[in-house]
Short mmCIF file of C-alpha atoms in Angstrom, two decimals:
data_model
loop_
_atom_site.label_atom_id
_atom_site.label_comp_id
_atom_site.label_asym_id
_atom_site.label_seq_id
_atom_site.Cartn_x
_atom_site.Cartn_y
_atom_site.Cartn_z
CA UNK A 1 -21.95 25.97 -138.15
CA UNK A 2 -24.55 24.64 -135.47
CA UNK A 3 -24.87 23.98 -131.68
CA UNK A 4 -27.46 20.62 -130.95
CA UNK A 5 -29.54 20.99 -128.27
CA UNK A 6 -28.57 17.50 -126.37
CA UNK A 7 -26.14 18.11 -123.68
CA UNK A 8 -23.93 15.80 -121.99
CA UNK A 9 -22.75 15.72 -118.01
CA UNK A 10 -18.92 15.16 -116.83
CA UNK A 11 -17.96 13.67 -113.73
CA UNK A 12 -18.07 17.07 -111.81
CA UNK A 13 -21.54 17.47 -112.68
CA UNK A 14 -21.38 20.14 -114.79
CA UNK A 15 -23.27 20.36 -118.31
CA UNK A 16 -21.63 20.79 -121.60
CA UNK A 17 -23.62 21.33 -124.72
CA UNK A 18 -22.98 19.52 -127.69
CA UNK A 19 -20.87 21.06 -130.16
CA UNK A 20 -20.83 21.38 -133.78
CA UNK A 21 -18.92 23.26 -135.46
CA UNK A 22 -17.77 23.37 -139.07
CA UNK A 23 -15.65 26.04 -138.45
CA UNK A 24 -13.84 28.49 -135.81
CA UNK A 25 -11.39 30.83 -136.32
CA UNK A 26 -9.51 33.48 -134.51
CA UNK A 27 -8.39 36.14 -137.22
CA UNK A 28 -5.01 38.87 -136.88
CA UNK A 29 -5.33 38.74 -133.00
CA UNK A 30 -3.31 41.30 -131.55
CA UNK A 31 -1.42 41.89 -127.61
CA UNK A 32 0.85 44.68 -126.53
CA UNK A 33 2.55 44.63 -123.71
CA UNK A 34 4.67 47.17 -122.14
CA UNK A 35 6.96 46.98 -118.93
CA UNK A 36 8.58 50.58 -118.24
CA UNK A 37 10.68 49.23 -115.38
CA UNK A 38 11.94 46.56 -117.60
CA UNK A 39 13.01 48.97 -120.41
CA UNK A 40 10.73 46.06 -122.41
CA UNK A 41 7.54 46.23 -124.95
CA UNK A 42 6.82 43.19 -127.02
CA UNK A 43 3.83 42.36 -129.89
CA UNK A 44 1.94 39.30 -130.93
CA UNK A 45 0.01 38.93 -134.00
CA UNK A 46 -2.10 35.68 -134.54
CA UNK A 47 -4.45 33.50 -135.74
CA UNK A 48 -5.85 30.30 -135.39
CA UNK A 49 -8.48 28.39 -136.83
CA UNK A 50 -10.30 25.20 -135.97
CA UNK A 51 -11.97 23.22 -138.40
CA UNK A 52 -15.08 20.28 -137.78
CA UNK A 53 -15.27 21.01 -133.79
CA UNK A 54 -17.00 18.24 -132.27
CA UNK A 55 -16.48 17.04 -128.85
CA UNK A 56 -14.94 13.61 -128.63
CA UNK A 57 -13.62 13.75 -132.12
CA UNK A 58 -10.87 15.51 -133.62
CA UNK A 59 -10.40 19.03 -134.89
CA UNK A 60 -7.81 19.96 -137.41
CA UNK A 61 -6.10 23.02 -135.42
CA UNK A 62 -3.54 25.61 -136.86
CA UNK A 63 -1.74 28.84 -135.27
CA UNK A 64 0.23 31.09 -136.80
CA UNK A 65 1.96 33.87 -134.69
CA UNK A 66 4.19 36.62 -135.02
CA UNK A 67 6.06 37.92 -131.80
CA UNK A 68 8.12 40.93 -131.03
CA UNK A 69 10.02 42.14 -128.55
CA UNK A 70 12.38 45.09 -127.81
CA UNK A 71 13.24 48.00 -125.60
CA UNK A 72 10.45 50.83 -125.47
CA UNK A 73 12.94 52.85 -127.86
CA UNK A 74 12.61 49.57 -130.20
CA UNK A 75 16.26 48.79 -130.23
CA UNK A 76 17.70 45.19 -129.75
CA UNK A 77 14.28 43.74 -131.56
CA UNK A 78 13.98 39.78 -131.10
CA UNK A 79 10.89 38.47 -133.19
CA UNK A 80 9.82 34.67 -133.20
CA UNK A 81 7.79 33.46 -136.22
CA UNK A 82 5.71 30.43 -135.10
CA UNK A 83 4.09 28.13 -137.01
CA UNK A 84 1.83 25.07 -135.46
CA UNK A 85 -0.81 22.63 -136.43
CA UNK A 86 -2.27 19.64 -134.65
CA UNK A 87 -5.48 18.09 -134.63
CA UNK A 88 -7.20 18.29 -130.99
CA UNK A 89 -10.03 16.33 -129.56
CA UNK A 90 -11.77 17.35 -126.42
CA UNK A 91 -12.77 14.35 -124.21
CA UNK A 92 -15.90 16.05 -121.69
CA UNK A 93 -17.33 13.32 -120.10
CA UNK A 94 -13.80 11.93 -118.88
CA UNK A 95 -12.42 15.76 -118.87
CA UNK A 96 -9.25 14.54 -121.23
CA UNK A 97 -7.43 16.79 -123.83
CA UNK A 98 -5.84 15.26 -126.74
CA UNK A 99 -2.80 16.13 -129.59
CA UNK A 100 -2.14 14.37 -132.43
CA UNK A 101 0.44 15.25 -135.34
CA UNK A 102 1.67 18.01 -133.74
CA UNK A 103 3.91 19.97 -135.86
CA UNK A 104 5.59 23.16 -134.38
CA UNK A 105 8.03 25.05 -136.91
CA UNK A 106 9.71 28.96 -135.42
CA UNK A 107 12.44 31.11 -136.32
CA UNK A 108 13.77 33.42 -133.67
CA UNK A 109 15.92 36.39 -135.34
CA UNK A 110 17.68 39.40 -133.82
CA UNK A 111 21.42 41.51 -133.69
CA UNK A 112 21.79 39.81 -130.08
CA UNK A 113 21.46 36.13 -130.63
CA UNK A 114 24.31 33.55 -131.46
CA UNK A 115 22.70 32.33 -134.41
CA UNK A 116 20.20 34.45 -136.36
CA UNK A 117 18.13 33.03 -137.53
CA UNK A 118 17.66 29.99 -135.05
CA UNK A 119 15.72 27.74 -136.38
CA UNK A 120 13.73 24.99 -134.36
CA UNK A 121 11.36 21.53 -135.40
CA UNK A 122 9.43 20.42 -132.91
CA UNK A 123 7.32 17.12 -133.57
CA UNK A 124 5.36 14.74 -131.03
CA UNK A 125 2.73 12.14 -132.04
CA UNK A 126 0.48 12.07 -129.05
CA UNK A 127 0.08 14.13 -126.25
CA UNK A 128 -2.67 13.26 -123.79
CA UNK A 129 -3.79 14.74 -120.25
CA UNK A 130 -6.12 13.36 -118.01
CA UNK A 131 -7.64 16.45 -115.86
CA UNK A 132 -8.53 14.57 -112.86
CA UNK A 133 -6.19 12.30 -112.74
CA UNK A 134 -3.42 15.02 -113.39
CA UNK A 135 -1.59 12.28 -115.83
CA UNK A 136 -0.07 13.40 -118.94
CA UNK A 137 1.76 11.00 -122.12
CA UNK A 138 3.80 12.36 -124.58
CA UNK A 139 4.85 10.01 -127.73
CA UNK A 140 7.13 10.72 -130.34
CA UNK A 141 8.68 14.07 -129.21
CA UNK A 142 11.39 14.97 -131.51
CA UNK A 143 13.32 18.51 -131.66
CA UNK A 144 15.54 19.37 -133.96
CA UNK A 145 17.67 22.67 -133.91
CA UNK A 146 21.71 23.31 -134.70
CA UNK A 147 22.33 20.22 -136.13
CA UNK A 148 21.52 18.21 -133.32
CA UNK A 149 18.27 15.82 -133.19
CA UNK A 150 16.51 15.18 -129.86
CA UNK A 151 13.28 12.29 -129.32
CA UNK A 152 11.48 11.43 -126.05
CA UNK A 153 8.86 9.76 -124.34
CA UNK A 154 7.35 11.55 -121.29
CA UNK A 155 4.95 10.05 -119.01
CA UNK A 156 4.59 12.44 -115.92
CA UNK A 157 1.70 11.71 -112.93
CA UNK A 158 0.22 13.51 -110.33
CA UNK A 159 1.65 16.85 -112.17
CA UNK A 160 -0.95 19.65 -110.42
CA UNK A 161 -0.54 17.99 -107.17
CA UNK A 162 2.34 15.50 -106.14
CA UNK A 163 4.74 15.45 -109.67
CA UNK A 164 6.53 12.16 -110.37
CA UNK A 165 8.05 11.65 -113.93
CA UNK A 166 9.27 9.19 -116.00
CA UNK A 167 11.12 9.86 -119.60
CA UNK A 168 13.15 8.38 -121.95
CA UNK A 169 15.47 10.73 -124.00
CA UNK A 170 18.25 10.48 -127.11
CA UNK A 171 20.13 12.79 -128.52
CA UNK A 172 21.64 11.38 -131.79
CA UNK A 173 25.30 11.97 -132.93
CA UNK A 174 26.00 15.67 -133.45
CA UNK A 175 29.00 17.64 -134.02
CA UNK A 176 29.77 19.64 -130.79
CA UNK A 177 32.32 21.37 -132.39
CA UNK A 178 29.90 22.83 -135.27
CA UNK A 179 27.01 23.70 -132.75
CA UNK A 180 29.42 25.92 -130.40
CA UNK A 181 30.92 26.88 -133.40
CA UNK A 182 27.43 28.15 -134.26
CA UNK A 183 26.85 29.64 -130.74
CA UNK A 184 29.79 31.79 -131.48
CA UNK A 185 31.18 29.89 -128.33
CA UNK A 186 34.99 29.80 -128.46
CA UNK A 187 36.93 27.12 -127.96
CA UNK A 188 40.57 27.10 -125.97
CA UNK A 189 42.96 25.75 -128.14
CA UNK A 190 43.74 22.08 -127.86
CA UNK A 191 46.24 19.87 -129.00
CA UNK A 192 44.53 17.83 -131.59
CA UNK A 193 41.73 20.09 -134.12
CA UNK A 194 40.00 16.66 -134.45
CA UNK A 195 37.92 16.45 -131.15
CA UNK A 196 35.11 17.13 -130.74
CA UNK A 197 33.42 16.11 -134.05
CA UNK A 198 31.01 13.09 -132.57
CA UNK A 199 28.82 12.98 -129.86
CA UNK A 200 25.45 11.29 -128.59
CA UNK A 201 23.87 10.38 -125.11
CA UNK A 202 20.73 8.91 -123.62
CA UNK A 203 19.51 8.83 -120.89
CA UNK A 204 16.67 6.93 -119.08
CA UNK A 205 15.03 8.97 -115.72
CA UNK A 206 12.18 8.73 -113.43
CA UNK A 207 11.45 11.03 -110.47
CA UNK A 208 9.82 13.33 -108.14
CA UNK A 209 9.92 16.47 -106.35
CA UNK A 210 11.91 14.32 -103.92
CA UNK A 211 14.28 11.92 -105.60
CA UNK A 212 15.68 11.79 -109.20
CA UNK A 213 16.60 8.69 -110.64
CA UNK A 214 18.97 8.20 -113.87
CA UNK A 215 19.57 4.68 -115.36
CA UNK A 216 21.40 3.98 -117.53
CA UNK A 217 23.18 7.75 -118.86
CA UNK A 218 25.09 6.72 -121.36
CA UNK A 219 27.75 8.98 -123.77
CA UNK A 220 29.94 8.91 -126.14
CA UNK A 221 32.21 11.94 -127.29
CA UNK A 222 34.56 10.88 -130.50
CA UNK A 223 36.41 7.69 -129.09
CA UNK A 224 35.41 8.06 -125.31
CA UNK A 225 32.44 5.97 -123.48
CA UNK A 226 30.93 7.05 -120.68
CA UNK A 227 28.32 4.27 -118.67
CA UNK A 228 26.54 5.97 -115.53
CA UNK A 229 23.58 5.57 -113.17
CA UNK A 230 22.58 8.38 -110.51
CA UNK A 231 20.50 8.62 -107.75
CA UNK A 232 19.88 11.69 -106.34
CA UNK A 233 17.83 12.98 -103.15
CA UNK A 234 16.82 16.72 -103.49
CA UNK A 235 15.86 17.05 -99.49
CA UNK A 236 18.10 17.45 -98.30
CA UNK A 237 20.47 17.33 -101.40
CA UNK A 238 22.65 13.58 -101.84
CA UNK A 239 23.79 11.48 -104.13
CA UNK A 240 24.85 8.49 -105.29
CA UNK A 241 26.63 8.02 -108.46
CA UNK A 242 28.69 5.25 -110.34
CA UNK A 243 30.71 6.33 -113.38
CA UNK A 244 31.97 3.59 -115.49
CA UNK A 245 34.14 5.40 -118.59
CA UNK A 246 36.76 3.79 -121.37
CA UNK A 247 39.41 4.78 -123.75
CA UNK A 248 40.21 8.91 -123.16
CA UNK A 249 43.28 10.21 -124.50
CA UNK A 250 42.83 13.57 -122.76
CA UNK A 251 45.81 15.00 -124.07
CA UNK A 252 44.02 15.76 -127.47
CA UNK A 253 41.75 17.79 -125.38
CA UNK A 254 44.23 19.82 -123.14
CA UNK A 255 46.60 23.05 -124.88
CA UNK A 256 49.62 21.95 -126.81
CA UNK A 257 52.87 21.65 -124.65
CA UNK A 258 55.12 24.99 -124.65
CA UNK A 259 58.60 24.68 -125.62
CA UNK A 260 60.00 24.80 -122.45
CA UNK A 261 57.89 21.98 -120.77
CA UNK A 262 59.05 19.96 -123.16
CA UNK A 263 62.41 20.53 -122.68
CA UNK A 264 62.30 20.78 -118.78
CA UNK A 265 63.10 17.15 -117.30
CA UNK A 266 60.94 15.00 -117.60
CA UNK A 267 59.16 13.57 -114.13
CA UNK A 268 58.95 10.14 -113.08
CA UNK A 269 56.21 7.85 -113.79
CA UNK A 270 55.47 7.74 -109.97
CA UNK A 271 55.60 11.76 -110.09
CA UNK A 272 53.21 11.75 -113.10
CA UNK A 273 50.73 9.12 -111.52
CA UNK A 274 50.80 11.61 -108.19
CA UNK A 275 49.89 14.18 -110.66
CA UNK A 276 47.37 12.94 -112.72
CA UNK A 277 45.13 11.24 -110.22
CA UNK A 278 45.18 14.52 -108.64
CA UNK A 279 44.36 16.11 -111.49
CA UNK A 280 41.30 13.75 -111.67
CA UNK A 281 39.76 14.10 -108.61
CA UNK A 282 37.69 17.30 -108.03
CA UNK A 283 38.01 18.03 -104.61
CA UNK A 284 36.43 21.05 -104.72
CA UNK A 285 33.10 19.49 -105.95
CA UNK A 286 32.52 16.97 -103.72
CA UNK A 287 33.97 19.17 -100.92
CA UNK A 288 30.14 20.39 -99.59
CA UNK A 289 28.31 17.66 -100.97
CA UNK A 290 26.42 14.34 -99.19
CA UNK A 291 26.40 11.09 -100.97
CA UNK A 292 28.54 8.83 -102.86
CA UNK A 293 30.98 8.27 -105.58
CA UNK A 294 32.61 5.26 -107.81
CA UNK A 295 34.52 5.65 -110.58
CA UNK A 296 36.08 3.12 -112.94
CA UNK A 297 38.01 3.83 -116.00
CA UNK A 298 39.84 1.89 -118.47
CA UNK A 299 42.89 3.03 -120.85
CA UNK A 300 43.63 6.54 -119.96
CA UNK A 301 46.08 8.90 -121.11
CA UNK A 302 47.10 11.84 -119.38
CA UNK A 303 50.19 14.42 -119.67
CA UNK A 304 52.01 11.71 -121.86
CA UNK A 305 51.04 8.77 -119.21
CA UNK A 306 49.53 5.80 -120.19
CA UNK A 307 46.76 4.19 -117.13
CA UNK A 308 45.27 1.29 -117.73
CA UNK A 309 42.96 1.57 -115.04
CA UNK A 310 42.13 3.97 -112.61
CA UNK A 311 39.33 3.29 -109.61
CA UNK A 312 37.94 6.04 -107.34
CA UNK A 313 35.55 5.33 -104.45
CA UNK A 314 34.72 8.08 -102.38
CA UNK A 315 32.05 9.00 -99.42
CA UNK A 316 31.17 12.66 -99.14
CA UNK A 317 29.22 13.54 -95.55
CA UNK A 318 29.36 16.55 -93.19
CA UNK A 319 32.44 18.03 -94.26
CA UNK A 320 34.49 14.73 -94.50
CA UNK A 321 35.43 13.11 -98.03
CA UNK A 322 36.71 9.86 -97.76
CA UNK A 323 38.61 8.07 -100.39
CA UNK A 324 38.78 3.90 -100.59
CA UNK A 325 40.67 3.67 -102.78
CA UNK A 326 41.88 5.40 -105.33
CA UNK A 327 43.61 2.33 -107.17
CA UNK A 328 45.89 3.24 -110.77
CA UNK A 329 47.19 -0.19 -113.11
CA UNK A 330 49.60 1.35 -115.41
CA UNK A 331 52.98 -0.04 -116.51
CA UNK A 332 52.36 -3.53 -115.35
CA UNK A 333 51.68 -2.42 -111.78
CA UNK A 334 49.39 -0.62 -109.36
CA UNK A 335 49.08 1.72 -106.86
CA UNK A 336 46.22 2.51 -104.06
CA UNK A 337 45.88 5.14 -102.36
CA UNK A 338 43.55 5.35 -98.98
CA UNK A 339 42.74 9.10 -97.58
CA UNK A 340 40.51 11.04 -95.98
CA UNK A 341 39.94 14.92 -96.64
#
């Protein structure tokens, strides 16, 4: 390679030579670390090599790294193979860093994880950061890992100084049933082996250090839809939240009836309305918390009873819940309820 003489200024004044470069490489790098009072040692091995470095254009870039960590006796091992490549371009004069292509492939093995090996694929076509404007844009983020597929777009401002945030995420239809499966995650038995097989969501957010906003959240889980918007104040911590949801048979989802439920006498539909609006409304969530709740759901079933609608407003604030109304349409009638908690 060779280094011109001509030099260029940035904005801050400093002077940065012109680079040329038709090659630079880092070759079988190596770190230890050891932490006695965390029983923990770990190992990296890597190397990464940069091809035609010029400033302002773009350099082919590829890392490969090896990573190991255990207890100083070397038992319970974890070790993460990592493979990346992008091609990076150094902006001086505007101090900007840019990613193209990037590709970022690892394997994480070891006796204690759920799935061994977990395997991840990490994509994103453009990732940009602006130094002194603290602004950074990512495009085309996709991960992939358990059988589930995740994309995004990221734009984030401000980020060394005052954050704010905006993204846009998806997370196309999975099986939640085969990725706790393969978290060895157990689940309670339920009355119908068929849930759980579909599921997506997406979500659309913008925020600060001070206030997160979500709109529209939107899910789906097998047959059920789920519409929501959020806003939520961090300092001090409130909310406000609308829920809009259709078409739940949660009975699929609860344990199969014993025997002797079954045969006990069966309540009255007024009894089983008490019950299952009850059963609906998590007091003890919203018991310490500040904001606001609605709630609107069509064609519910629950413990054998068939609502066609159920509404829930409710105002949480200093140790008061208030609740108008919770309204239920079932059997070609209603019934609200007004209270206060």
């Amino acid at each position: 390679g060779s280094t011109d003489t001509e030099s260029g200024e940035t904005e801050s004044g400093f002077t940065l030579p012109e680079i040329a470069l038709d090659e630079l490489s880092i070759v079988n790098a190596q770190i230890n670390y050891q932490d006695a009072s965390a029983n923990m040692k770990a190992n990296m091995v890597s190397n990464v090599t940069f091809t035609d470095v010029r400033l302002d254009q773009a350099w082919p870039m590829r890392m490969d790294a090896t990573i190991t960590q255990s207890a100083l006796d070397g038992s319970n091992p974890l070790t993460a193979e990592i493979d990346f490549g992008a091609n990076f371009t150094l902006f001086a004069e505007r101090q900007a860093v840019s990613f193209e292509n990037i590709a970022l492939n690892s394997k994480i093995t070891g006796d204690s994880l759920p799935v061994s090996p977990l395997d991840s694929r990490l994509n994103i076509s453009q990732l940009d950061f602006d130094i002194p404007q603290e602004n950074a844009v990512i495009d085309g983020l996709s991960l992939q890992t358990l059988g589930m597929n995740l994309t995004a777009q990221v734009r984030a401002f401000q980020v060394l100084s005052a954050p704010e945030f905006s993204i846009v995420t998806d997370i196309a239809e999975f099986s939640p049933k085969d990725v706790l499966n393969k978290l060895d995650i157990a689940l309670p038995e339920m009355a119908d082996d068929s849930v759980l097989q579909s599921a997506s969501l997406s979500v659309a957010a913008q925020g600060s250090l001070e206030r997160i906003t979500a709109q529209p959240i939107s899910i789906k889980l097998d047959e059920t839809t789920l519409e929501a918007n959020a806003l939520v104040n961090l300092a001090p911590l409130s909310w406000d939240i609308t829920l809009a949801g259709a078409n739940l048979d949660l009975d699929r989802y609860l344990p199969p009836p014993a025997e002797e439920e079954e045969a006990a006498t069966t309540p009255t539909s007024e009894e089983q309305a008490a019950e299952a609006v009850g059963d609906l409304i998590p007091v003890e969530l919203v018991r310490s918390l500040n904001g606001h709740l609605g709630l609107a759901f069509d064609t519910l079933k629950v413990k054998n009873l068939n609502i066609d609608r159920i509404e829930l407003d409710s105002t949480q604030a200093n140790g008061k819940v208030s609740i108008a109304p919770a309204q239920v349409n079932l059997y070609d009638g209603s019934a609200a309820v007004n209270a206060e908690l």
